[in-house]
Amino acid sequence: MGGRENLERILESPEFAPNIVVNRLLPAEEGVFAPFPADLDGRIAAALRRRGIEQLYIHQAGVRERVREGKNVVVVTPTASGKTLCYNLPCLEALLQDENARCLYLFPTKALSQDQQAELNGISGEGLNLKIATYDGDTPESLRVSARDTGRIIISNPDMLHAGILPNHPKWIKFFSRLKFIVIDEAHAYRGVLGSHVANVIRRLRRVAAFYGASPQFILCSATIANPKELAGALIGLPVELEDKNGAPRGEKRIVLYNPPLVDTVQGIRRSAVTESRRWMLALLKAGIKTILFAHSRVKTEVAASYVNEDLANIFTDNSRIRVEAYRGGLLPNERREIERGLREGDIQGVVSTNALELGIDIGGLDASVVAGFPGSFNSFWQQSGRAGRRGGSSVSVFVATASPIDQFIMNDPDWFFRKSAEEGRLDPDNPYILADHVKCACFELPFNDEAIASGKEPFGGAAGEALAFLEEAGVVRHTQGPRGAAAGRWHWADRSFPAEGISLRSATADNVVIIDVTAGRNAVIGEMDGPSAKELIFPNAVYIHRGRQYMVEALDIENRKCLVREADVNYFTDGLVKTDIKVLSEDEVFTYMVEEPAAGGVLGDVLVRSQVAKFKKIRFHTHENIGYGDIVLPEEETQTRALVLLFGPGHAGGKALSALDERAAGAALAGAGTLIRNIAPVFLLCDPRDLGIAERVRDPHFGIPALYIYDKYPGGTGLAESLAPRALPLFAAIRDAIRRCPCKSGCPSCVGPGGNKRASAAFLDALSRGV
């Protein structure tokens, strides 16, 4: 680190010390190594030695050993522990031993793909001479044919595999027939609805590979989660071995929990986390400590970076010494790569990032990370914290709390924070909505065979038969009888459409709004943004900040996907105010949840979730005071989806319990139940908490009684509400047990949420589940 003494001086300074809640040192750990295996190809050994690698970590050797036994492996070790070599080593060996062999690498983002291509090119350039090609949406048409025909390692992502490669598999005969390994990096990113989609894409991939005579092995890498083996097995549909004995050394790491000082003791208002994070970053950079600051929105990222650069310009007359950049979604690919390269090569000493740099992109040796506010999950926090100290030296991670209830709960009970285990990753590949979509795609790619389904050889399993029968009724597939009777029957695609085209693996639309700088007739594209975010961030008269430069939005044309901006110099930034509304469209099924008496009612149906940015705030730089409002005239963002509405009327035990409380306590009881459902329902549904929306209403305008909406966040729904509807009573019992088990007195993130009313929520849940 740029001087341990400098860090100690910062930690002890009166500027920071009074508000440091915890300063915990995690001791360094020695590496555990294994020599190069005796049978390792000499060319690979020589290439590794030229790159400064003289031996393997034990987890790298362990993965190689399991792979050579023919097993699928998931490796789970901390950030910067050499996971890349875990899969590169067996893949490179296979490619050198068999000149026809091919490998497929899948990464969740294009930035990671580019990073891996650079890493592989470096190794291949050490005398291995293997062609590595990236095949994604940015690959020019002119390079795609040569990538398909001559690429030994193809680097891609699940979206491209789903819509671009598998539907066109006849063009990939040479590749698929020789496919030896499939690598899935950052496997923990594939959970919930996204993970369920990707698991079905992998089923389709296995079908196509088998059709061409290949049976590839899988190597997966994951960050630390609670159930990596279970998640990996569900993702690929095959048995998986776990390798989690980390052999990489770790430098000592200091974790600092910092609670900003109070500026209003009566109202409990604290200094802004953005302001305090910027002070930490500035102090660390001045001390020669390379730093990454994680802010959790694009606006905060740009604002914090501009603050730090202003401060540095005031301190150093020649600011070339310290350079800080903002890194976020919406930057152009060449800008992203320029920042990544600058960090690796040391030209950039500091970076302010959204969670875009949370995944394992190589950004060189950073010594400090500052996390401005809890990022939403413990997995994310430790990933962000792990971005510092990637080269094995000592490092520091500072968690700067916001005023949010969970941040303040952590500051009041830091031991809970350090005790809390990593969250689980869950997915459900047999979700009927998602399964049917991918059975359509799979049938378009290759016919289904009744014999394979009956014998268990079909990667989609027995569930494929039900889905195909449903699709036959819809008229998109047809069943033909084989000469040997029913067992040899086949299912063929019978529609003119291209099914993969209409199925998105992610909830967001693929069409981005292009941001065009029209200053002085430039007409230059400077960035891009997805449609829903554009309505919230680049509405007319918004201030758009791009790498420190301010622009005023002149026009946003959602229909034609473009936004016109002009350079400006103002003393404020803008923040859109979003209001969300739910409208019931249909009541398809009605439920009564009976225990000793009716506990609650339920309605399953279609809802319209509408969000609109109707106004925006102007927030002055530095002081963050509100200096005015503006109106926004843009169409609503509408999502029609499925919901389960839980109803608590006067004839229900739940309704009676709420009516015994005053309106404020009743609202708190419903909110507490909603928080628990958000955390526990995903266990029942095998989804991610982010896949569900929860809304509580003490008096619902549609039903006229207290209601709790549980809705699917994906357009059209993905079967989550349907799956939960018949299981509401076990869910009530599970959330009641969770609140009883929780040792807190008045509410915490593990139960009703910090600041909740635990007593009111407990009474409400007892009434709902009495006798269950």
PDB file of C-alpha atoms in Angstrom, residues 97-300:
ATOM      1  CA  GLN A  97      -3.473 -32.015 -27.416  1.00  0.00           C
ATOM      2  CA  ASP A  98      -6.190 -32.024 -30.091  1.00  0.00           C
ATOM      3  CA  GLU A  99      -5.792 -29.547 -32.935  1.00  0.00           C
ATOM      4  CA  ASN A 100      -9.509 -29.870 -33.752  1.00  0.00           C
ATOM      5  CA  ALA A 101     -10.786 -29.191 -30.204  1.00  0.00           C
ATOM      6  CA  ARG A 102     -12.922 -26.121 -29.452  1.00  0.00           C
ATOM      7  CA  CYS A 103     -13.965 -24.321 -26.246  1.00  0.00           C
ATOM      8  CA  LEU A 104     -16.813 -21.913 -25.468  1.00  0.00           C
ATOM      9  CA  TYR A 105     -16.460 -19.218 -22.778  1.00  0.00           C
ATOM     10  CA  LEU A 106     -19.620 -17.473 -21.508  1.00  0.00           C
ATOM     11  CA  PHE A 107     -19.473 -14.201 -19.563  1.00  0.00           C
ATOM     12  CA  PRO A 108     -22.414 -12.098 -18.305  1.00  0.00           C
ATOM     13  CA  THR A 109     -21.118  -8.804 -19.780  1.00  0.00           C
ATOM     14  CA  LYS A 110     -19.302  -7.638 -22.912  1.00  0.00           C
ATOM     15  CA  ALA A 111     -16.691  -5.854 -20.760  1.00  0.00           C
ATOM     16  CA  LEU A 112     -15.728  -9.170 -19.124  1.00  0.00           C
ATOM     17  CA  SER A 113     -15.515 -10.815 -22.555  1.00  0.00           C
ATOM     18  CA  GLN A 114     -13.080  -8.144 -23.772  1.00  0.00           C
ATOM     19  CA  ASP A 115     -11.044  -8.496 -20.590  1.00  0.00           C
ATOM     20  CA  GLN A 116     -10.784 -12.273 -21.038  1.00  0.00           C
ATOM     21  CA  GLN A 117      -9.840 -11.951 -24.709  1.00  0.00           C
ATOM     22  CA  ALA A 118      -6.927  -9.681 -23.708  1.00  0.00           C
ATOM     23  CA  GLU A 119      -5.809 -12.216 -21.052  1.00  0.00           C
ATOM     24  CA  LEU A 120      -5.995 -15.161 -23.468  1.00  0.00           C
ATOM     25  CA  ASN A 121      -4.253 -13.254 -26.254  1.00  0.00           C
ATOM     26  CA  GLY A 122      -1.404 -12.596 -23.809  1.00  0.00           C
ATOM     27  CA  ILE A 123      -0.997 -16.300 -23.015  1.00  0.00           C
ATOM     28  CA  SER A 124      -1.504 -17.433 -26.617  1.00  0.00           C
ATOM     29  CA  GLY A 125       1.111 -14.898 -27.715  1.00  0.00           C
ATOM     30  CA  GLU A 126       3.689 -16.745 -25.613  1.00  0.00           C
ATOM     31  CA  GLY A 127       4.184 -19.318 -28.373  1.00  0.00           C
ATOM     32  CA  LEU A 128       0.855 -21.191 -28.180  1.00  0.00           C
ATOM     33  CA  ASN A 129      -0.609 -19.547 -31.312  1.00  0.00           C
ATOM     34  CA  LEU A 130      -4.285 -20.320 -30.694  1.00  0.00           C
ATOM     35  CA  LYS A 131      -7.020 -18.267 -32.339  1.00  0.00           C
ATOM     36  CA  ILE A 132      -9.286 -16.645 -29.761  1.00  0.00           C
ATOM     37  CA  ALA A 133     -12.392 -14.808 -31.007  1.00  0.00           C
ATOM     38  CA  THR A 134     -15.113 -12.795 -29.300  1.00  0.00           C
ATOM     39  CA  TYR A 135     -18.567 -13.345 -30.800  1.00  0.00           C
ATOM     40  CA  ASP A 136     -21.147 -10.899 -29.467  1.00  0.00           C
ATOM     41  CA  GLY A 137     -23.304  -8.007 -30.581  1.00  0.00           C
ATOM     42  CA  ASP A 138     -20.235  -5.783 -31.090  1.00  0.00           C
ATOM     43  CA  THR A 139     -18.472  -8.276 -33.421  1.00  0.00           C
ATOM     44  CA  PRO A 140     -18.438  -6.882 -37.006  1.00  0.00           C
ATOM     45  CA  GLU A 141     -20.150  -9.057 -39.610  1.00  0.00           C
ATOM     46  CA  SER A 142     -16.855  -9.350 -41.490  1.00  0.00           C
ATOM     47  CA  LEU A 143     -15.218 -11.159 -38.543  1.00  0.00           C
ATOM     48  CA  ARG A 144     -18.094 -13.497 -37.665  1.00  0.00           C
ATOM     49  CA  VAL A 145     -17.466 -16.110 -40.383  1.00  0.00           C
ATOM     50  CA  SER A 146     -13.778 -16.534 -39.493  1.00  0.00           C
ATOM     51  CA  ALA A 147     -14.661 -16.670 -35.763  1.00  0.00           C
ATOM     52  CA  ARG A 148     -17.134 -19.518 -36.426  1.00  0.00           C
ATOM     53  CA  ASP A 149     -14.833 -21.474 -38.713  1.00  0.00           C
ATOM     54  CA  THR A 150     -11.372 -21.002 -37.200  1.00  0.00           C
ATOM     55  CA  GLY A 151     -11.846 -19.747 -33.618  1.00  0.00           C
ATOM     56  CA  ARG A 152     -10.440 -22.321 -31.154  1.00  0.00           C
ATOM     57  CA  ILE A 153     -11.919 -20.454 -28.168  1.00  0.00           C
ATOM     58  CA  ILE A 154     -15.148 -18.515 -28.744  1.00  0.00           C
ATOM     59  CA  ILE A 155     -15.925 -15.903 -26.076  1.00  0.00           C
ATOM     60  CA  SER A 156     -19.586 -14.896 -25.888  1.00  0.00           C
ATOM     61  CA  ASN A 157     -22.519 -14.294 -23.530  1.00  0.00           C
ATOM     62  CA  PRO A 158     -25.827 -16.127 -22.876  1.00  0.00           C
ATOM     63  CA  ASP A 159     -27.856 -13.536 -24.809  1.00  0.00           C
ATOM     64  CA  MET A 160     -25.838 -14.053 -28.003  1.00  0.00           C
ATOM     65  CA  LEU A 161     -25.878 -17.825 -27.526  1.00  0.00           C
ATOM     66  CA  HIS A 162     -29.676 -17.710 -27.149  1.00  0.00           C
ATOM     67  CA  ALA A 163     -30.579 -15.466 -30.086  1.00  0.00           C
ATOM     68  CA  GLY A 164     -27.568 -15.584 -32.429  1.00  0.00           C
ATOM     69  CA  ILE A 165     -25.676 -18.880 -32.175  1.00  0.00           C
ATOM     70  CA  LEU A 166     -28.070 -21.722 -31.265  1.00  0.00           C
ATOM     71  CA  PRO A 167     -30.829 -20.814 -33.794  1.00  0.00           C
ATOM     72  CA  ASN A 168     -28.093 -20.791 -36.484  1.00  0.00           C
ATOM     73  CA  HIS A 169     -26.280 -23.939 -35.352  1.00  0.00           C
ATOM     74  CA  PRO A 170     -25.910 -25.416 -38.894  1.00  0.00           C
ATOM     75  CA  LYS A 171     -23.385 -22.626 -39.546  1.00  0.00           C
ATOM     76  CA  TRP A 172     -21.465 -23.805 -36.462  1.00  0.00           C
ATOM     77  CA  ILE A 173     -21.138 -27.516 -37.331  1.00  0.00           C
ATOM     78  CA  LYS A 174     -17.339 -27.475 -37.168  1.00  0.00           C
ATOM     79  CA  PHE A 175     -17.395 -25.752 -33.775  1.00  0.00           C
ATOM     80  CA  PHE A 176     -20.139 -27.764 -32.053  1.00  0.00           C
ATOM     81  CA  SER A 177     -18.917 -31.149 -33.310  1.00  0.00           C
ATOM     82  CA  ARG A 178     -15.509 -30.523 -31.692  1.00  0.00           C
ATOM     83  CA  LEU A 179     -16.638 -28.753 -28.509  1.00  0.00           C
ATOM     84  CA  LYS A 180     -14.680 -30.020 -25.471  1.00  0.00           C
ATOM     85  CA  PHE A 181     -15.286 -27.449 -22.714  1.00  0.00           C
ATOM     86  CA  ILE A 182     -17.912 -24.868 -21.802  1.00  0.00           C
ATOM     87  CA  VAL A 183     -16.784 -22.261 -19.275  1.00  0.00           C
ATOM     88  CA  ILE A 184     -19.381 -20.239 -17.344  1.00  0.00           C
ATOM     89  CA  ASP A 185     -17.748 -17.383 -15.431  1.00  0.00           C
ATOM     90  CA  GLU A 186     -19.458 -15.329 -12.697  1.00  0.00           C
ATOM     91  CA  ALA A 187     -22.039 -18.123 -12.326  1.00  0.00           C
ATOM     92  CA  HIS A 188     -23.484 -16.449  -9.212  1.00  0.00           C
ATOM     93  CA  ALA A 189     -24.874 -13.717 -11.524  1.00  0.00           C
ATOM     94  CA  TYR A 190     -27.300 -16.261 -13.022  1.00  0.00           C
ATOM     95  CA  ARG A 191     -29.994 -16.534 -10.376  1.00  0.00           C
ATOM     96  CA  GLY A 192     -33.709 -15.887 -10.212  1.00  0.00           C
ATOM     97  CA  VAL A 193     -35.559 -15.402 -13.499  1.00  0.00           C
ATOM     98  CA  LEU A 194     -32.360 -14.588 -15.432  1.00  0.00           C
ATOM     99  CA  GLY A 195     -30.739 -17.774 -14.086  1.00  0.00           C
ATOM    100  CA  SER A 196     -33.829 -19.816 -14.992  1.00  0.00           C
ATOM    101  CA  HIS A 197     -33.599 -18.511 -18.573  1.00  0.00           C
ATOM    102  CA  VAL A 198     -29.855 -19.220 -18.778  1.00  0.00           C
ATOM    103  CA  ALA A 199     -30.330 -22.769 -17.406  1.00  0.00           C
ATOM    104  CA  ASN A 200     -32.717 -23.421 -20.310  1.00  0.00           C
ATOM    105  CA  VAL A 201     -30.273 -21.910 -22.804  1.00  0.00           C
ATOM    106  CA  ILE A 202     -27.680 -24.392 -21.458  1.00  0.00           C
ATOM    107  CA  ARG A 203     -30.187 -27.239 -21.998  1.00  0.00           C
ATOM    108  CA  ARG A 204     -30.521 -26.105 -25.619  1.00  0.00           C
ATOM    109  CA  LEU A 205     -26.732 -25.890 -25.934  1.00  0.00           C
ATOM    110  CA  ARG A 206     -26.340 -29.464 -24.642  1.00  0.00           C
ATOM    111  CA  ARG A 207     -28.977 -30.689 -27.168  1.00  0.00           C
ATOM    112  CA  VAL A 208     -27.190 -29.075 -30.111  1.00  0.00           C
ATOM    113  CA  ALA A 209     -23.762 -30.321 -28.988  1.00  0.00           C
ATOM    114  CA  ALA A 210     -25.143 -33.868 -28.581  1.00  0.00           C
ATOM    115  CA  PHE A 211     -26.712 -33.692 -32.069  1.00  0.00           C
ATOM    116  CA  TYR A 212     -23.231 -33.093 -33.498  1.00  0.00           C
ATOM    117  CA  GLY A 213     -21.702 -35.869 -31.374  1.00  0.00           C
ATOM    118  CA  ALA A 214     -20.094 -33.757 -28.635  1.00  0.00           C
ATOM    119  CA  SER A 215     -20.460 -34.086 -24.867  1.00  0.00           C
ATOM    120  CA  PRO A 216     -18.569 -31.096 -23.442  1.00  0.00           C
ATOM    121  CA  GLN A 217     -17.497 -30.730 -19.816  1.00  0.00           C
ATOM    122  CA  PHE A 218     -18.450 -27.657 -17.810  1.00  0.00           C
ATOM    123  CA  ILE A 219     -16.164 -25.505 -15.663  1.00  0.00           C
ATOM    124  CA  LEU A 220     -17.954 -22.804 -13.651  1.00  0.00           C
ATOM    125  CA  CYS A 221     -16.573 -20.002 -11.489  1.00  0.00           C
ATOM    126  CA  SER A 222     -18.543 -18.232  -8.788  1.00  0.00           C
ATOM    127  CA  ALA A 223     -18.087 -15.622  -6.125  1.00  0.00           C
ATOM    128  CA  THR A 224     -18.783 -16.730  -2.566  1.00  0.00           C
ATOM    129  CA  ILE A 225     -22.458 -17.628  -2.171  1.00  0.00           C
ATOM    130  CA  ALA A 226     -24.117 -19.987   0.319  1.00  0.00           C
ATOM    131  CA  ASN A 227     -25.001 -22.770  -2.172  1.00  0.00           C
ATOM    132  CA  PRO A 228     -22.577 -22.724  -5.143  1.00  0.00           C
ATOM    133  CA  LYS A 229     -22.738 -26.472  -5.877  1.00  0.00           C
ATOM    134  CA  GLU A 230     -26.552 -26.493  -5.863  1.00  0.00           C
ATOM    135  CA  LEU A 231     -26.750 -23.394  -8.091  1.00  0.00           C
ATOM    136  CA  ALA A 232     -24.164 -24.745 -10.566  1.00  0.00           C
ATOM    137  CA  GLY A 233     -25.964 -28.108 -10.789  1.00  0.00           C
ATOM    138  CA  ALA A 234     -29.305 -26.421 -11.447  1.00  0.00           C
ATOM    139  CA  LEU A 235     -27.694 -24.163 -14.063  1.00  0.00           C
ATOM    140  CA  ILE A 236     -26.169 -26.935 -16.194  1.00  0.00           C
ATOM    141  CA  GLY A 237     -28.535 -29.800 -15.293  1.00  0.00           C
ATOM    142  CA  LEU A 238     -25.643 -32.175 -14.542  1.00  0.00           C
ATOM    143  CA  PRO A 239     -23.726 -33.368 -11.437  1.00  0.00           C
ATOM    144  CA  VAL A 240     -21.041 -30.891 -10.358  1.00  0.00           C
ATOM    145  CA  GLU A 241     -17.986 -31.190  -8.098  1.00  0.00           C
ATOM    146  CA  LEU A 242     -17.168 -28.263  -5.778  1.00  0.00           C
ATOM    147  CA  GLU A 243     -13.629 -26.878  -5.469  1.00  0.00           C
ATOM    148  CA  ASP A 244     -13.519 -24.322  -2.650  1.00  0.00           C
ATOM    149  CA  LYS A 245     -10.078 -24.828  -1.034  1.00  0.00           C
ATOM    150  CA  ASN A 246      -8.547 -21.426  -1.716  1.00  0.00           C
ATOM    151  CA  GLY A 247      -4.775 -21.498  -2.141  1.00  0.00           C
ATOM    152  CA  ALA A 248      -4.267 -17.857  -3.117  1.00  0.00           C
ATOM    153  CA  PRO A 249      -2.444 -15.628  -0.632  1.00  0.00           C
ATOM    154  CA  ARG A 250      -4.304 -12.652   0.790  1.00  0.00           C
ATOM    155  CA  GLY A 251      -2.741  -9.485   2.039  1.00  0.00           C
ATOM    156  CA  GLU A 252      -4.004  -8.038   5.266  1.00  0.00           C
ATOM    157  CA  LYS A 253      -7.263  -6.171   4.827  1.00  0.00           C
ATOM    158  CA  ARG A 254      -8.743  -3.511   7.028  1.00  0.00           C
ATOM    159  CA  ILE A 255     -12.536  -3.130   7.094  1.00  0.00           C
ATOM    160  CA  VAL A 256     -13.722   0.263   8.332  1.00  0.00           C
ATOM    161  CA  LEU A 257     -17.384   1.018   9.104  1.00  0.00           C
ATOM    162  CA  TYR A 258     -17.928   4.777   9.089  1.00  0.00           C
ATOM    163  CA  ASN A 259     -21.122   6.599  10.112  1.00  0.00           C
ATOM    164  CA  PRO A 260     -21.204  10.209   8.825  1.00  0.00           C
ATOM    165  CA  PRO A 261     -21.546  12.882  11.524  1.00  0.00           C
ATOM    166  CA  LEU A 262     -24.976  14.203  12.516  1.00  0.00           C
ATOM    167  CA  VAL A 263     -25.831  17.642  11.192  1.00  0.00           C
ATOM    168  CA  ASP A 264     -29.240  17.767  12.911  1.00  0.00           C
ATOM    169  CA  THR A 265     -29.362  15.790  16.148  1.00  0.00           C
ATOM    170  CA  VAL A 266     -33.092  16.447  16.645  1.00  0.00           C
ATOM    171  CA  GLN A 267     -34.141  14.934  13.298  1.00  0.00           C
ATOM    172  CA  GLY A 268     -31.221  12.496  13.128  1.00  0.00           C
ATOM    173  CA  ILE A 269     -30.013  13.865   9.774  1.00  0.00           C
ATOM    174  CA  ARG A 270     -26.446  12.915   8.866  1.00  0.00           C
ATOM    175  CA  ARG A 271     -24.000  14.351   6.388  1.00  0.00           C
ATOM    176  CA  SER A 272     -24.445  12.964   2.861  1.00  0.00           C
ATOM    177  CA  ALA A 273     -22.759   9.630   2.129  1.00  0.00           C
ATOM    178  CA  VAL A 274     -21.640  11.018  -1.259  1.00  0.00           C
ATOM    179  CA  THR A 275     -19.912  13.963   0.436  1.00  0.00           C
ATOM    180  CA  GLU A 276     -18.250  11.753   3.052  1.00  0.00           C
ATOM    181  CA  SER A 277     -17.194   9.132   0.515  1.00  0.00           C
ATOM    182  CA  ARG A 278     -15.581  11.843  -1.566  1.00  0.00           C
ATOM    183  CA  ARG A 279     -13.635  13.054   1.510  1.00  0.00           C
ATOM    184  CA  TRP A 280     -12.398   9.507   2.129  1.00  0.00           C
ATOM    185  CA  MET A 281     -11.388   9.048  -1.493  1.00  0.00           C
ATOM    186  CA  LEU A 282      -9.588  12.386  -1.574  1.00  0.00           C
ATOM    187  CA  ALA A 283      -7.654  11.606   1.622  1.00  0.00           C
ATOM    188  CA  LEU A 284      -6.629   8.187   0.314  1.00  0.00           C
ATOM    189  CA  LEU A 285      -5.552   9.515  -3.100  1.00  0.00           C
ATOM    190  CA  LYS A 286      -3.527  12.336  -1.515  1.00  0.00           C
ATOM    191  CA  ALA A 287      -1.759   9.666   0.559  1.00  0.00           C
ATOM    192  CA  GLY A 288      -0.776   7.815  -2.631  1.00  0.00           C
ATOM    193  CA  ILE A 289      -3.353   5.055  -2.148  1.00  0.00           C
ATOM    194  CA  LYS A 290      -5.084   4.010  -5.409  1.00  0.00           C
ATOM    195  CA  THR A 291      -8.826   3.941  -4.727  1.00  0.00           C
ATOM    196  CA  ILE A 292     -12.152   2.802  -6.152  1.00  0.00           C
ATOM    197  CA  LEU A 293     -15.372   4.410  -4.881  1.00  0.00           C
ATOM    198  CA  PHE A 294     -18.643   2.530  -5.413  1.00  0.00           C
ATOM    199  CA  ALA A 295     -21.670   4.806  -5.724  1.00  0.00           C
ATOM    200  CA  HIS A 296     -24.989   3.141  -6.406  1.00  0.00           C
ATOM    201  CA  SER A 297     -26.450   5.197  -9.228  1.00  0.00           C
ATOM    202  CA  ARG A 298     -25.187   6.730 -12.442  1.00  0.00           C
ATOM    203  CA  VAL A 299     -25.895  10.267 -11.225  1.00  0.00           C
ATOM    204  CA  LYS A 300     -24.105   9.753  -7.891  1.00  0.00           C
TER     205      LYS A 300
END
